[in-house]
């Protein structure tokens, strides 16, 4: 059983920054890929960024150059540094982990709210 817990969300002004953290635990399997997704009111959940075990990262076009995903293996934590935030970044952000040994099963955190507003 894998558990993921997000933190770091909150209210920030446009142009500001936030760092989201996701601590994961309880897995006896390798979490091969981790990522961040977000869901705004009335919209479907969308990919923000992913990071594979080898360090390869992938970003949605909307956040390229502004967001950075990183993973600290020794602390079982994945981060999302968000800079130059815009109102359209407002959403619930979810941490995701994929375990290949379980048929690429997805594990999700409960989400953390990010609100960008003046």
XYZ file of N, CA, C and O in Angstrom:
472
model
N 0.839 -1.178 0.000
C 0.000 0.000 0.000
C 0.888 1.247 0.000
O 1.810 1.360 0.803
N 0.576 2.164 -0.903
C 1.344 3.389 -1.060
C 0.499 4.571 -0.607
O -0.678 4.690 -0.969
N 1.107 5.430 0.174
C 0.433 6.632 0.638
C 1.222 7.859 0.205
O 2.449 7.896 0.331
N 0.523 8.849 -0.312
C 1.132 10.097 -0.734
C 0.408 11.247 -0.057
O -0.826 11.285 -0.041
N 1.166 12.181 0.477
C 0.596 13.303 1.198
C 1.197 14.593 0.676
O 2.404 14.810 0.784
N 0.339 15.459 0.121
C 0.784 16.737 -0.409
C 0.746 17.815 0.665
O -0.061 17.755 1.594
N 1.584 18.819 0.493
C 1.578 19.975 1.366
C 2.171 21.161 0.620
O 2.801 21.001 -0.419
N 1.959 22.354 1.151
C 2.560 23.547 0.586
C 1.622 24.447 -0.185
O 2.025 25.531 -0.616
N 0.393 24.032 -0.370
C -0.554 24.860 -1.085
C -0.994 26.047 -0.248
O -0.727 26.131 0.944
N -1.665 26.983 -0.912
C -2.138 28.155 -0.219
C -2.518 29.255 -1.175
O -2.657 29.043 -2.378
N -2.682 30.442 -0.632
C -3.042 31.624 -1.403
C -1.794 32.436 -1.699
O -1.013 32.740 -0.790
N -1.614 32.791 -2.960
C -0.450 33.561 -3.372
C -0.869 34.585 -4.418
O -1.808 34.359 -5.185
N -0.191 35.721 -4.442
C -0.480 36.760 -5.419
C 0.091 36.409 -6.784
O 1.076 35.665 -6.875
N -0.512 36.921 -7.850
C 0.066 36.699 -9.175
C 1.522 37.140 -9.218
O 1.886 38.187 -8.687
N 2.350 36.331 -9.859
C 3.772 36.595 -9.917
C 4.556 36.004 -8.769
O 5.793 35.999 -8.799
N 3.865 35.495 -7.770
C 4.518 34.913 -6.620
C 4.941 33.476 -6.845
O 4.804 32.929 -7.937
N 5.432 32.866 -5.775
C 5.958 31.508 -5.854
C 5.430 30.646 -4.721
O 5.110 31.136 -3.634
N 5.344 29.367 -4.989
C 5.008 28.362 -3.994
C 5.814 27.108 -4.284
O 6.154 26.837 -5.432
N 6.097 26.354 -3.244
C 6.728 25.055 -3.405
C 5.823 23.993 -2.794
O 5.537 24.020 -1.597
N 5.385 23.074 -3.619
C 4.584 21.958 -3.160
C 5.482 20.773 -2.855
O 6.479 20.539 -3.535
N 5.111 20.026 -1.833
C 5.844 18.835 -1.458
C 4.902 17.642 -1.422
O 3.727 17.777 -1.085
N 5.423 16.499 -1.768
C 4.674 15.260 -1.694
C 5.562 14.210 -1.048
O 6.580 13.815 -1.627
N 5.178 13.787 0.133
C 5.899 12.736 0.834
C 5.202 11.409 0.584
O 3.987 11.310 0.754
N 5.964 10.407 0.195
C 5.363 9.115 -0.082
C 5.973 8.049 0.823
O 7.141 8.119 1.200
N 5.165 7.052 1.146
C 5.594 6.016 2.070
C 4.767 4.753 1.875
O 3.749 4.756 1.176
N 5.210 3.676 2.504
C 4.428 2.454 2.545
C 4.595 1.520 1.365
O 3.946 0.473 1.321
N 5.456 1.855 0.426
C 5.609 1.035 -0.766
C 6.753 0.048 -0.604
O 7.857 0.408 -0.199
N 6.479 -1.213 -0.943
C 7.534 -2.218 -1.014
C 8.000 -2.397 -2.447
O 8.854 -3.238 -2.731
N 7.443 -1.629 -3.346
C 7.819 -1.618 -4.752
C 8.407 -0.262 -5.107
O 8.194 0.725 -4.413
N 9.127 -0.234 -6.199
C 9.681 1.011 -6.686
C 8.578 1.880 -7.282
O 7.774 1.406 -8.082
N 8.524 3.128 -6.849
C 7.651 4.094 -7.500
C 8.447 4.653 -8.670
O 9.321 5.504 -8.493
N 8.158 4.154 -9.851
C 8.992 4.424 -11.011
C 8.887 5.863 -11.496
O 9.897 6.489 -11.840
N 7.679 6.362 -11.561
C 7.444 7.708 -12.055
C 6.559 8.459 -11.074
O 5.578 7.913 -10.572
N 6.916 9.695 -10.819
C 6.085 10.543 -9.982
C 5.722 11.794 -10.752
O 6.426 12.188 -11.688
N 4.628 12.391 -10.358
C 4.201 13.576 -11.070
C 3.216 14.408 -10.292
O 2.752 14.030 -9.206
N 2.936 15.545 -10.866
C 1.938 16.455 -10.341
C 0.868 16.693 -11.392
O 1.182 16.910 -12.565
N -0.368 16.646 -10.962
C -1.515 16.943 -11.793
C -2.340 18.003 -11.095
O -2.200 18.224 -9.895
N -3.196 18.649 -11.842
C -4.055 19.654 -11.232
C -5.442 19.617 -11.854
O -5.626 19.193 -12.990
N -6.406 20.080 -11.087
C -7.784 20.125 -11.548
C -8.435 21.415 -11.070
O -8.534 21.662 -9.873
N -8.852 22.227 -12.022
C -9.548 23.462 -11.734
C -11.052 23.204 -11.729
O -11.526 22.239 -12.335
N -11.822 24.057 -11.076
C -13.274 23.875 -11.042
C -13.871 23.792 -12.442
O -13.584 24.631 -13.299
N -14.678 22.772 -12.675
C -15.332 22.603 -13.957
C -14.466 22.050 -15.058
O -14.922 21.941 -16.204
N -13.226 21.694 -14.744
C -12.317 21.174 -15.746
C -11.816 19.792 -15.354
O -11.904 19.388 -14.201
N -11.296 19.076 -16.344
C -10.737 17.766 -16.086
C -9.334 17.880 -15.509
O -8.643 18.877 -15.708
N -8.936 16.838 -14.812
C -7.593 16.801 -14.274
C -6.577 16.760 -15.411
O -6.741 16.019 -16.381
N -5.522 17.551 -15.286
C -4.525 17.636 -16.328
C -3.124 17.465 -15.759
O -2.858 17.773 -14.603
N -2.247 16.983 -16.602
C -0.860 16.797 -16.221
C -0.165 18.137 -16.076
O -0.351 19.042 -16.892
N 0.644 18.254 -15.033
C 1.487 19.424 -14.832
C 2.937 19.081 -15.132
O 3.588 19.740 -15.946
N 3.455 18.056 -14.466
C 4.839 17.656 -14.655
C 5.032 16.241 -14.143
O 4.347 15.802 -13.216
N 5.970 15.521 -14.745
C 6.340 14.189 -14.282
C 7.852 14.076 -14.233
O 8.574 14.797 -14.929
N 8.309 13.153 -13.411
C 9.735 12.853 -13.348
C 9.894 11.349 -13.232
O 9.327 10.706 -12.351
N 10.644 10.763 -14.143
C 10.877 9.335 -14.172
C 12.047 8.964 -13.277
O 12.798 9.821 -12.804
N 12.198 7.655 -13.056
C 13.259 7.193 -12.178
C 14.643 7.591 -12.634
O 15.533 7.817 -11.805
N 14.830 7.680 -13.945
C 16.112 8.083 -14.479
C 16.348 9.573 -14.480
O 17.413 10.028 -14.894
N 15.362 10.340 -14.042
C 15.508 11.780 -13.955
C 14.881 12.563 -15.093
O 14.887 13.793 -15.057
N 14.339 11.874 -16.082
C 13.707 12.551 -17.202
C 12.442 13.262 -16.745
O 11.593 12.672 -16.078
N 12.319 14.513 -17.119
C 11.158 15.303 -16.729
C 10.309 15.646 -17.938
O 10.786 15.706 -19.074
N 9.041 15.883 -17.667
C 8.091 16.265 -18.692
C 7.166 17.317 -18.113
O 6.688 17.166 -16.985
N 6.918 18.382 -18.879
C 6.095 19.478 -18.408
C 4.997 19.806 -19.398
O 5.186 19.721 -20.611
N 3.865 20.197 -18.858
C 2.818 20.737 -19.700
C 3.280 22.068 -20.281
O 4.024 22.815 -19.645
N 2.834 22.364 -21.492
C 3.250 23.603 -22.144
C 2.921 24.834 -21.301
O 3.674 25.813 -21.298
N 1.816 24.781 -20.583
C 1.375 25.933 -19.822
C 2.296 26.296 -18.667
O 2.243 27.423 -18.168
N 3.137 25.364 -18.236
C 3.989 25.623 -17.078
C 5.471 25.588 -17.404
O 6.295 25.854 -16.519
N 5.830 25.295 -18.630
C 7.241 25.229 -19.005
C 7.935 26.563 -18.750
O 7.424 27.619 -19.096
N 9.099 26.478 -18.136
C 9.858 27.671 -17.821
C 9.483 28.316 -16.513
O 10.197 29.207 -16.040
N 8.372 27.894 -15.918
C 7.921 28.475 -14.660
C 7.941 27.470 -13.512
O 8.217 27.850 -12.374
N 7.632 26.208 -13.807
C 7.567 25.175 -12.777
C 8.749 24.221 -12.924
O 9.224 23.961 -14.032
N 9.188 23.671 -11.803
C 10.258 22.691 -11.807
C 9.902 21.543 -10.878
O 9.585 21.763 -9.705
N 9.950 20.330 -11.401
C 9.704 19.149 -10.587
C 11.043 18.515 -10.221
O 11.967 18.471 -11.039
N 11.149 18.056 -9.004
C 12.362 17.400 -8.552
C 12.001 16.304 -7.560
O 10.906 16.292 -6.992
N 12.928 15.389 -7.364
C 12.687 14.252 -6.481
C 13.898 14.021 -5.606
O 15.020 13.932 -6.101
N 13.661 13.922 -4.307
C 14.715 13.666 -3.355
C 14.507 12.257 -2.816
O 13.713 12.038 -1.904
N 15.227 11.304 -3.376
C 15.020 9.897 -3.052
C 15.299 9.578 -1.590
O 14.587 8.774 -0.987
N 16.310 10.208 -1.024
C 16.680 9.906 0.354
C 15.623 10.350 1.349
O 15.598 9.872 2.479
N 14.761 11.257 0.948
C 13.705 11.759 1.825
C 12.318 11.315 1.369
O 11.319 11.735 1.949
N 12.258 10.483 0.335
C 10.981 10.004 -0.202
C 10.022 11.160 -0.464
O 8.865 11.149 -0.029
N 10.521 12.139 -1.188
C 9.746 13.348 -1.416
C 9.917 13.833 -2.849
O 11.015 13.771 -3.401
N 8.829 14.310 -3.422
C 8.876 14.964 -4.715
C 8.365 16.382 -4.534
O 7.436 16.621 -3.752
N 8.982 17.323 -5.241
C 8.653 18.731 -5.096
C 8.163 19.315 -6.413
O 8.494 18.830 -7.494
N 7.401 20.369 -6.295
C 7.027 21.175 -7.444
C 7.249 22.632 -7.074
O 6.487 23.198 -6.287
N 8.308 23.212 -7.616
C 8.580 24.624 -7.420
C 7.819 25.409 -8.472
O 8.017 25.201 -9.669
N 6.962 26.311 -8.038
C 6.119 27.075 -8.933
C 6.476 28.553 -8.818
O 6.308 29.154 -7.757
N 6.961 29.120 -9.903
C 7.321 30.526 -9.960
C 6.440 31.251 -10.966
O 5.806 30.640 -11.821
N 6.423 32.566 -10.861
C 5.648 33.402 -11.778
C 4.219 32.907 -11.913
O 3.686 32.750 -13.018
N 3.598 32.672 -10.793
C 2.256 32.096 -10.794
C 1.231 33.037 -11.409
O 1.304 34.254 -11.249
N 0.282 32.440 -12.100
C -0.782 33.156 -12.772
C -2.127 32.715 -12.212
O -2.246 31.613 -11.681
N -3.155 33.552 -12.336
C -4.478 33.147 -11.860
C -4.956 31.828 -12.456
O -5.642 31.052 -11.770
N -4.596 31.549 -13.696
C -5.013 30.308 -14.331
C -4.327 29.074 -13.761
O -4.688 27.947 -14.114
N -3.349 29.267 -12.891
C -2.732 28.148 -12.199
C -3.565 27.683 -11.006
O -3.246 26.660 -10.394
N -4.593 28.424 -10.671
C -5.449 28.071 -9.550
C -6.098 26.710 -9.782
O -6.760 26.490 -10.794
N -5.897 25.801 -8.849
C -6.423 24.451 -8.975
C -6.070 23.660 -7.724
O -5.293 24.112 -6.879
N -6.652 22.484 -7.625
C -6.202 21.512 -6.645
C -5.091 20.704 -7.293
O -5.273 20.156 -8.384
N -3.961 20.639 -6.642
C -2.807 19.935 -7.171
C -2.673 18.581 -6.493
O -2.694 18.484 -5.263
N -2.523 17.545 -7.310
C -2.454 16.178 -6.820
C -1.101 15.561 -7.126
O -0.570 15.713 -8.228
N -0.578 14.845 -6.167
C 0.645 14.082 -6.350
C 0.291 12.693 -6.865
O -0.694 12.086 -6.426
N 1.094 12.190 -7.783
C 0.834 10.907 -8.414
C 2.095 10.058 -8.454
O 3.190 10.560 -8.698
N 1.923 8.779 -8.216
C 3.013 7.834 -8.353
C 2.567 6.621 -9.133
O 1.431 6.155 -8.977
N 3.436 6.116 -9.986
C 3.137 4.947 -10.809
C 4.089 3.821 -10.440
O 5.304 4.000 -10.459
N 3.517 2.665 -10.114
C 4.296 1.487 -9.764
C 4.181 0.492 -10.906
O 3.129 -0.113 -11.104
N 5.255 0.328 -11.635
C 5.243 -0.578 -12.780
C 5.008 -2.032 -12.375
O 4.350 -2.784 -13.101
N 5.533 -2.437 -11.223
C 5.407 -3.814 -10.768
C 3.961 -4.201 -10.472
O 3.653 -5.387 -10.370
N 3.091 -3.235 -10.342
C 1.675 -3.474 -10.106
C 0.854 -3.169 -11.351
O -0.312 -2.788 -11.250
N 1.455 -3.363 -12.502
C 0.762 -3.101 -13.746
C 0.564 -1.623 -14.014
O -0.476 -1.230 -14.557
N 1.534 -0.825 -13.649
C 1.482 0.635 -13.796
C 0.282 1.227 -13.064
O -0.387 2.143 -13.553
N 0.030 0.714 -11.883
C -1.046 1.240 -11.069
C -0.723 2.639 -10.572
O 0.410 2.915 -10.162
N -1.715 3.501 -10.614
C -1.581 4.869 -10.147
C -1.964 4.989 -8.682
O -2.957 4.411 -8.228
N -1.185 5.754 -7.952
C -1.496 6.111 -6.580
C -1.577 7.624 -6.493
O -0.756 8.340 -7.074
N -2.563 8.098 -5.758
C -2.846 9.526 -5.699
C -2.895 10.041 -4.280
O -3.347 9.353 -3.365
N -2.435 11.273 -4.109
C -2.626 11.968 -2.855
C -4.006 12.586 -2.802
O -4.784 12.520 -3.761
N -4.326 13.209 -1.689
C -5.638 13.815 -1.502
C -5.744 15.190 -2.146
O -6.845 15.695 -2.345
N -4.634 15.808 -2.471
C -4.629 17.097 -3.131
C -4.373 18.256 -2.182
O -4.647 18.177 -0.988
N -3.843 19.333 -2.732
C -3.633 20.558 -1.983
C -4.052 21.741 -2.851
O -3.749 21.789 -4.041
N -4.782 22.666 -2.260
C -5.344 23.787 -3.004
C -4.308 24.883 -3.218
O -3.640 25.318 -2.276
N -4.205 25.326 -4.451
C -3.375 26.470 -4.812
C -4.286 27.530 -5.411
O -4.980 27.274 -6.398
N -4.291 28.704 -4.817
C -5.112 29.801 -5.298
C -4.220 30.996 -5.592
O -3.500 31.470 -4.707
N -4.267 31.471 -6.827
C -3.472 32.614 -7.252
C -4.422 33.780 -7.480
O -5.199 33.777 -8.435
N -4.366 34.750 -6.611
C -5.297 35.873 -6.670
C -4.715 37.057 -5.918
O -3.981 36.897 -4.944
N -5.051 38.248 -6.387
C -4.652 39.461 -5.697
C -5.666 39.874 -4.651
O -5.456 40.791 -3.879
